[in-house]
């Protein structure tokens, strides 16, 4: 049994998530609860802490490289958890998924090219494209009759067929809408991109989070021709709450793409990874699987709490997540006529600080992204507070 119930006070620490509240709302915001940035309100697995303590006491902190043991830990995890046979020499380390995504974009595009994203989506995708001088082609996700997000493949084909379109940023599973893309959906994406020479940059940082009944398909497991046509970005940082230690592992099967990635990395003076990032990643993948399994049951419980709250609250609708620890809450039925009013209501009246849906693209207007990775009693506090604020508004 691990501890997912103790509250950890992160206000006035180095936590960006909690600092944002103070920065945005100023004095008097000390009671507002953070449900925004995608990290977790849990202490790390004791197996990871032990390894870090041992490293702090015994190691020398010079320049590091990825040892065979380290690479075996990464490939072992991918094999056990995802049935994915990764060859060690295809792995490239960096201090984060986004530095690696940016590097891959530079490797396969030229300023002026077009890149496909699927909004509403993790907003740094848009920033990465724009900052690399690329034009965004938004293959907007659409909701079916049940409110489930699906891809518009006709639009994807049309956008990919433009010769100026050279890359696609795929979020698998998808932040914020929570879709765990099916094998069939991924294959269709792959077929379209291969047909039109569009390289797939698959961000799989959330791949270890799937709710019961769902299974994440790593893009590279679809078959050789798909694996050869993509970059895959993985990390232990979401899974084990290690973002502050900065560590990620990209898998690049195609030697040509790998070479271009290496050159692009050299051109920005190399990608790096911290010693503690390496130590934590290895300990996590080798020894903390049971911690993750228990976490997944806590998250399923939190999701059930949120679902029950939404069901008894007029004006709210939950987009049922299949993966990630994020939930996409449709607040359009609450009747706020602007996103600012919805945001202010949540922050000032309900005393909760979400990531506003509209940040993820125009189609996120009227939504809030809820971070479920917290002790159940904190989520309960948020729901009670929202319930009271909403009742007060109606009364
Ligand atoms: C889809 C996605 N990609 C990348 C990141 C950030 O990864 P990193 O901190 O390794 O750059 C996040 C963090 O929330 C994310 O949700």
PDB file of N, CA, C and O and ligand atoms in Angstrom, residues 38 95-99 122 125 171 175 203 205-206 235 237-238 243 247-248 326 369, ligand 1:
ATOM      1  N   UNK A  38      -0.231  20.011 -15.394  1.00  0.00           N
ATOM      2  CA  UNK A  38      -0.272  18.543 -15.318  1.00  0.00           C
ATOM      3  C   UNK A  38       0.916  17.975 -14.553  1.00  0.00           C
ATOM      4  O   UNK A  38       1.827  17.365 -15.126  1.00  0.00           O
ATOM      5  N   UNK A  95      15.972  16.574 -21.764  1.00  0.00           N
ATOM      6  CA  UNK A  95      15.479  17.026 -20.461  1.00  0.00           C
ATOM      7  C   UNK A  95      13.968  17.220 -20.451  1.00  0.00           C
ATOM      8  O   UNK A  95      13.406  17.679 -19.464  1.00  0.00           O
ATOM      9  N   UNK A  96      13.302  16.891 -21.535  1.00  0.00           N
ATOM     10  CA  UNK A  96      11.853  16.988 -21.543  1.00  0.00           C
ATOM     11  C   UNK A  96      11.315  16.572 -22.891  1.00  0.00           C
ATOM     12  O   UNK A  96      12.056  16.531 -23.885  1.00  0.00           O
ATOM     13  N   UNK A  97      10.036  16.273 -22.911  1.00  0.00           N
ATOM     14  CA  UNK A  97       9.397  15.933 -24.180  1.00  0.00           C
ATOM     15  C   UNK A  97       9.362  17.150 -25.100  1.00  0.00           C
ATOM     16  O   UNK A  97       9.659  17.049 -26.295  1.00  0.00           O
ATOM     17  N   UNK A  98       9.036  18.321 -24.534  1.00  0.00           N
ATOM     18  CA  UNK A  98       8.912  19.474 -25.435  1.00  0.00           C
ATOM     19  C   UNK A  98      10.240  19.909 -26.049  1.00  0.00           C
ATOM     20  O   UNK A  98      10.275  20.251 -27.234  1.00  0.00           O
ATOM     21  N   UNK A  99      11.358  19.872 -25.312  1.00  0.00           N
ATOM     22  CA  UNK A  99      12.637  20.137 -25.991  1.00  0.00           C
ATOM     23  C   UNK A  99      12.882  19.150 -27.142  1.00  0.00           C
ATOM     24  O   UNK A  99      13.371  19.533 -28.208  1.00  0.00           O
ATOM     25  N   UNK A 122      -2.940  20.234 -26.158  1.00  0.00           N
ATOM     26  CA  UNK A 122      -1.849  20.766 -25.314  1.00  0.00           C
ATOM     27  C   UNK A 122      -1.225  21.985 -26.006  1.00  0.00           C
ATOM     28  O   UNK A 122      -0.620  21.846 -27.067  1.00  0.00           O
ATOM     29  N   UNK A 125       2.077  22.795 -28.159  1.00  0.00           N
ATOM     30  CA  UNK A 125       2.240  22.344 -29.562  1.00  0.00           C
ATOM     31  C   UNK A 125       2.172  23.547 -30.500  1.00  0.00           C
ATOM     32  O   UNK A 125       2.955  23.680 -31.439  1.00  0.00           O
ATOM     33  N   UNK A 171      -1.084  13.711 -30.359  1.00  0.00           N
ATOM     34  CA  UNK A 171      -1.053  13.548 -28.905  1.00  0.00           C
ATOM     35  C   UNK A 171      -1.781  12.242 -28.564  1.00  0.00           C
ATOM     36  O   UNK A 171      -2.997  12.144 -28.717  1.00  0.00           O
ATOM     37  N   UNK A 175      -4.251  14.939 -24.662  1.00  0.00           N
ATOM     38  CA  UNK A 175      -4.437  15.980 -23.660  1.00  0.00           C
ATOM     39  C   UNK A 175      -4.983  17.198 -24.393  1.00  0.00           C
ATOM     40  O   UNK A 175      -4.307  17.694 -25.298  1.00  0.00           O
ATOM     41  N   UNK A 203       3.490  12.322 -29.483  1.00  0.00           N
ATOM     42  CA  UNK A 203       3.772  12.639 -28.075  1.00  0.00           C
ATOM     43  C   UNK A 203       3.016  11.626 -27.215  1.00  0.00           C
ATOM     44  O   UNK A 203       1.793  11.673 -27.117  1.00  0.00           O
ATOM     45  N   UNK A 205       3.593  10.960 -23.890  1.00  0.00           N
ATOM     46  CA  UNK A 205       3.959  11.189 -22.491  1.00  0.00           C
ATOM     47  C   UNK A 205       2.881  10.674 -21.531  1.00  0.00           C
ATOM     48  O   UNK A 205       3.184  10.319 -20.393  1.00  0.00           O
ATOM     49  N   UNK A 206       1.623  10.612 -21.994  1.00  0.00           N
ATOM     50  CA  UNK A 206       0.540  10.148 -21.113  1.00  0.00           C
ATOM     51  C   UNK A 206       0.235   8.655 -21.298  1.00  0.00           C
ATOM     52  O   UNK A 206      -0.788   8.160 -20.807  1.00  0.00           O
ATOM     53  N   UNK A 235       8.271   9.526 -21.646  1.00  0.00           N
ATOM     54  CA  UNK A 235       8.945  10.052 -20.448  1.00  0.00           C
ATOM     55  C   UNK A 235       8.374   9.380 -19.211  1.00  0.00           C
ATOM     56  O   UNK A 235       7.208   8.975 -19.204  1.00  0.00           O
ATOM     57  N   UNK A 237       8.089  11.159 -16.588  1.00  0.00           N
ATOM     58  CA  UNK A 237       7.816  12.335 -15.747  1.00  0.00           C
ATOM     59  C   UNK A 237       6.349  12.532 -15.397  1.00  0.00           C
ATOM     60  O   UNK A 237       6.039  12.939 -14.275  1.00  0.00           O
ATOM     61  N   UNK A 238       5.434  12.276 -16.340  1.00  0.00           N
ATOM     62  CA  UNK A 238       4.008  12.332 -15.985  1.00  0.00           C
ATOM     63  C   UNK A 238       3.686  11.114 -15.123  1.00  0.00           C
ATOM     64  O   UNK A 238       3.054  11.230 -14.082  1.00  0.00           O
ATOM     65  N   UNK A 243       8.467  15.623 -13.164  1.00  0.00           N
ATOM     66  CA  UNK A 243       8.735  16.673 -14.162  1.00  0.00           C
ATOM     67  C   UNK A 243       9.896  17.582 -13.724  1.00  0.00           C
ATOM     68  O   UNK A 243      10.693  18.020 -14.554  1.00  0.00           O
ATOM     69  N   UNK A 247      13.489  14.640 -17.563  1.00  0.00           N
ATOM     70  CA  UNK A 247      14.058  13.467 -18.236  1.00  0.00           C
ATOM     71  C   UNK A 247      13.053  12.922 -19.241  1.00  0.00           C
ATOM     72  O   UNK A 247      11.880  12.737 -18.904  1.00  0.00           O
ATOM     73  N   UNK A 248      13.464  12.690 -20.455  1.00  0.00           N
ATOM     74  CA  UNK A 248      12.574  12.019 -21.398  1.00  0.00           C
ATOM     75  C   UNK A 248      13.375  11.192 -22.393  1.00  0.00           C
ATOM     76  O   UNK A 248      14.576  11.407 -22.575  1.00  0.00           O
ATOM     77  N   UNK A 326      -6.295  13.756 -16.743  1.00  0.00           N
ATOM     78  CA  UNK A 326      -6.967  15.031 -16.948  1.00  0.00           C
ATOM     79  C   UNK A 326      -8.400  14.776 -17.374  1.00  0.00           C
ATOM     80  O   UNK A 326      -8.681  13.763 -18.017  1.00  0.00           O
ATOM     81  N   UNK A 369     -10.234  22.320 -17.951  1.00  0.00           N
ATOM     82  CA  UNK A 369      -9.496  21.058 -17.815  1.00  0.00           C
ATOM     83  C   UNK A 369      -9.217  20.817 -16.336  1.00  0.00           C
ATOM     84  O   UNK A 369      -8.642  21.662 -15.657  1.00  0.00           O
TER      85      UNK A 369
HETATM   86  C1  LIG B   1       1.012  16.129 -24.092  1.00  0.00           C
HETATM   87  C2  LIG B   1       2.148  16.688 -23.297  1.00  0.00           C
HETATM   88  N1  LIG B   1       3.373  16.753 -23.842  1.00  0.00           N
HETATM   89  C3  LIG B   1       4.432  17.254 -23.168  1.00  0.00           C
HETATM   90  C4  LIG B   1       4.289  17.730 -21.886  1.00  0.00           C
HETATM   91  C5  LIG B   1       5.474  18.321 -21.191  1.00  0.00           C
HETATM   92  O1  LIG B   1       6.517  17.462 -21.181  1.00  0.00           O
HETATM   93  P1  LIG B   1       7.959  17.907 -20.691  1.00  0.00           P
HETATM   94  O2  LIG B   1       7.795  18.570 -19.367  1.00  0.00           O
HETATM   95  O3  LIG B   1       8.708  16.631 -20.633  1.00  0.00           O
HETATM   96  O4  LIG B   1       8.484  18.836 -21.740  1.00  0.00           O
HETATM   97  C6  LIG B   1       3.031  17.676 -21.270  1.00  0.00           C
HETATM   98  C7  LIG B   1       2.853  18.212 -19.909  1.00  0.00           C
HETATM   99  O5  LIG B   1       1.770  18.460 -19.459  1.00  0.00           O
HETATM  100  C8  LIG B   1       1.935  17.148 -21.995  1.00  0.00           C
HETATM  101  O6  LIG B   1       0.721  17.070 -21.457  1.00  0.00           O
END
